[in-house]
Tab-separated table of C-alpha atoms in Angstrom:
chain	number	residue	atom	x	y	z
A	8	UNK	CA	92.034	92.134	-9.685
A	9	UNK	CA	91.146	90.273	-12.563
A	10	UNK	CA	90.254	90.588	-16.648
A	11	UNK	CA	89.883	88.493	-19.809
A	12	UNK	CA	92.586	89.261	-22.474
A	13	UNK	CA	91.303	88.810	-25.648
A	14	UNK	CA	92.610	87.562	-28.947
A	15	UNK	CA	93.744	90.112	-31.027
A	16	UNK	CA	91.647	92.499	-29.187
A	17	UNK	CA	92.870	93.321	-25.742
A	18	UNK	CA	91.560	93.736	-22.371
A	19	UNK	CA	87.724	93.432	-22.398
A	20	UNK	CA	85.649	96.302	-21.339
A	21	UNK	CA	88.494	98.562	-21.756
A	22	UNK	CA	88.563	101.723	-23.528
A	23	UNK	CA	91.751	101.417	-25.235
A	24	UNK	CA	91.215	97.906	-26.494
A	25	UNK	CA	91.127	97.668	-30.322
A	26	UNK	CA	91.542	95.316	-33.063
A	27	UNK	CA	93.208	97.765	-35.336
A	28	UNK	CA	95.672	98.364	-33.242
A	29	UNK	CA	99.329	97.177	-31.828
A	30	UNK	CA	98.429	99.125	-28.273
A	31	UNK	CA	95.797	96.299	-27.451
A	32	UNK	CA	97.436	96.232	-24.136
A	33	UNK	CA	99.509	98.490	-21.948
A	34	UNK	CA	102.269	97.504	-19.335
A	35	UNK	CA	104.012	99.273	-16.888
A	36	UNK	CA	106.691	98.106	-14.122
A	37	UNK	CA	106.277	98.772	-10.609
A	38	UNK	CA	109.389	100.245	-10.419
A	39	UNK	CA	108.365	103.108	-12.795
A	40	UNK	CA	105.909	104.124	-10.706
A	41	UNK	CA	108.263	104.339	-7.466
A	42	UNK	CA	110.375	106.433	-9.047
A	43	UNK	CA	107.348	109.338	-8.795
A	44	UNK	CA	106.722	107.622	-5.434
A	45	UNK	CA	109.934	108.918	-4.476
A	46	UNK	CA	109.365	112.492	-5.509
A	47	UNK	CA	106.707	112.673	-2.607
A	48	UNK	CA	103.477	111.944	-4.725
A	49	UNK	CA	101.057	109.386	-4.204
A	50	UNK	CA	100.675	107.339	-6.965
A	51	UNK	CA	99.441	103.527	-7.422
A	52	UNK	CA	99.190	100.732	-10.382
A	53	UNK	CA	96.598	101.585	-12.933
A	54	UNK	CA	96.778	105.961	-12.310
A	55	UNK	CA	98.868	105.998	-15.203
A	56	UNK	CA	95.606	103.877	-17.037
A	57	UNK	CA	98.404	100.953	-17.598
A	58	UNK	CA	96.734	97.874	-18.078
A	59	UNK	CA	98.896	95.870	-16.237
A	60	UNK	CA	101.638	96.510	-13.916
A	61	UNK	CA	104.281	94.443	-13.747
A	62	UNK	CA	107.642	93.520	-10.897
A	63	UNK	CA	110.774	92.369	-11.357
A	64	UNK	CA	111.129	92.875	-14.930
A	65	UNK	CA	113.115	95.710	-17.080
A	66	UNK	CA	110.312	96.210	-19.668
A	67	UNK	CA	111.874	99.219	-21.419
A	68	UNK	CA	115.002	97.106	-22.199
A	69	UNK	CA	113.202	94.190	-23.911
A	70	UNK	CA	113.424	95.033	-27.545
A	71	UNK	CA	109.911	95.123	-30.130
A	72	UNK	CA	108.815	91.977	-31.092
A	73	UNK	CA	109.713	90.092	-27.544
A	74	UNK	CA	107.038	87.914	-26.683
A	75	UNK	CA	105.540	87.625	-22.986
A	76	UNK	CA	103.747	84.339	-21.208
A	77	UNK	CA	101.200	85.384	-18.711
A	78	UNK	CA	99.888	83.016	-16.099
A	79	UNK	CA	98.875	79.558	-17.959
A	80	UNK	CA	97.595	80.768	-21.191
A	81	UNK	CA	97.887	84.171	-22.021
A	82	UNK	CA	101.267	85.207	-24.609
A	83	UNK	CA	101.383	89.056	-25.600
A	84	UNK	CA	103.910	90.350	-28.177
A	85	UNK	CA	105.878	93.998	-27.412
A	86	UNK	CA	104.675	96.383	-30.346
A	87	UNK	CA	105.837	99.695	-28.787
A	88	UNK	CA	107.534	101.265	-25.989
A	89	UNK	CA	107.074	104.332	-24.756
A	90	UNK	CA	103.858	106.818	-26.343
A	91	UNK	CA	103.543	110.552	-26.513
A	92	UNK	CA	101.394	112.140	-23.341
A	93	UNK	CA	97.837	113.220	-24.418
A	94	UNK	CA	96.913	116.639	-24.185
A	95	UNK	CA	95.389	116.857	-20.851
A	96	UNK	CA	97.194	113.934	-19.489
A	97	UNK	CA	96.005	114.286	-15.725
A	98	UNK	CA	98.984	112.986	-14.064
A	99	UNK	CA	101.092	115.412	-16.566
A	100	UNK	CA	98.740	117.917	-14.581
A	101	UNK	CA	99.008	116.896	-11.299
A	102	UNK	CA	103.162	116.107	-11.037
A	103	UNK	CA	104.210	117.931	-13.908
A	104	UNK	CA	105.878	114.731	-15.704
A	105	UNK	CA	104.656	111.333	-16.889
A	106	UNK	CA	106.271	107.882	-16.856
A	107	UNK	CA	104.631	106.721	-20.003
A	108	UNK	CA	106.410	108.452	-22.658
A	109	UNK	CA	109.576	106.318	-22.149
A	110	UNK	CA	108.453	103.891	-19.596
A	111	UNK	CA	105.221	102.405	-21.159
A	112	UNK	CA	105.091	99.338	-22.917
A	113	UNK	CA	102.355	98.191	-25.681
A	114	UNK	CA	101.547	94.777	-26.546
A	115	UNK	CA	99.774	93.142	-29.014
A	116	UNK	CA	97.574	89.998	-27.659
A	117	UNK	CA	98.297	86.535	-28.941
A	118	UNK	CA	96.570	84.350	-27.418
A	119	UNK	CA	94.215	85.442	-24.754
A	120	UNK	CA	92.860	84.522	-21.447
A	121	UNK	CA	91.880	85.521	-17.738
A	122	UNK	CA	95.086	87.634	-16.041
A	123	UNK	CA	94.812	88.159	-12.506
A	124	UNK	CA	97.262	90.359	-10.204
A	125	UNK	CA	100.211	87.528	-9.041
A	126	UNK	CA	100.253	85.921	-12.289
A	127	UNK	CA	103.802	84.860	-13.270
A	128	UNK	CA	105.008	86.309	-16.464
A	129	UNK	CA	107.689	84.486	-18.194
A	130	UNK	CA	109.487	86.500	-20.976
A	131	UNK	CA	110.701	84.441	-23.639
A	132	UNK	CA	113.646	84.539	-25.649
A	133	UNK	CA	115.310	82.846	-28.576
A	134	UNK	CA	116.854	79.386	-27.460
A	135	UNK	CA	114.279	78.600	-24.534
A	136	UNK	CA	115.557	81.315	-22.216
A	137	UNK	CA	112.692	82.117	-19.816
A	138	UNK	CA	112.914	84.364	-16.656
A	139	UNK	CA	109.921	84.592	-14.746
A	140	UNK	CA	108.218	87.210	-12.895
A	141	UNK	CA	104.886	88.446	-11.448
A	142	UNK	CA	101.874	90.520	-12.893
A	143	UNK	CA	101.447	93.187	-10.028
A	144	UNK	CA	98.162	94.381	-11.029
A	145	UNK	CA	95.672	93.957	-13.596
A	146	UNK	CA	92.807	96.860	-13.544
A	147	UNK	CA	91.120	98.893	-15.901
């Protein structure tokens, strides 16, 4: 998987991308989605219309403002976490719960790019600290 991030925009040819936004871009960890794995449903990257999904990182415990580095060129900026369920929200229908509401993460994009799935992301802190991890999937 593959898509161009655009400045200020988001994810081209996405429904949800907007310049008069901060939701240009939505992330969710793997590890979010395991947890309804583990109830017995079956569930993949991109069913809960996440933009990216992301291992290895906590990204409900990085606070607003934290900036991420995808692959060589892309940096996105945490605007939001978490976002109230839609009205109709089909995996609300289908499993009774949804992940987003606390687990999502919205970004901002700051400088754009081409993400593909197995791009490192590097999240960067005050003082140079980086820790790197992987973009799982990039759809939608």
């Amino acid at each position: 998987f593959e898509g161009v991030l655009k400045e200020n925009y988001g994810l081209v040819d996405d429904a949800h991308a907007d310049c008069c936004t901060h939701r240009q871009v939505s992330l969710l960890a793997i590890e979010s989605i395991e947890k309804i794995r583990r109830l017995g449903f079956t569930i993949g990257p991109g069913d809960f219309a996440e933009n990216l999904t992301s291992e290895g990182i906590d990204l409900v415990s990085l606070p607003i403002g934290t900036r991420l580095s995808i692959g060589k060129e892309i940096v996105l900026e945490i605007t939001q976490i978490g976002k109230e369920c839609h009205t109709g929200c089909a995996i609300y229908r289908q499993i009774g719960r949804c992940i987003m509401p606390k687990e999502g993460v919205f970004a901002q994009v700051i400088h754009g790019g081409l993400v593909r799935a197995g791009d490192s992301i590097k999240v960067l802190r005050e003082g140079g600290d980086e820790h790197y991890r992987k973009v799982f999937h990039s759809a939608h």
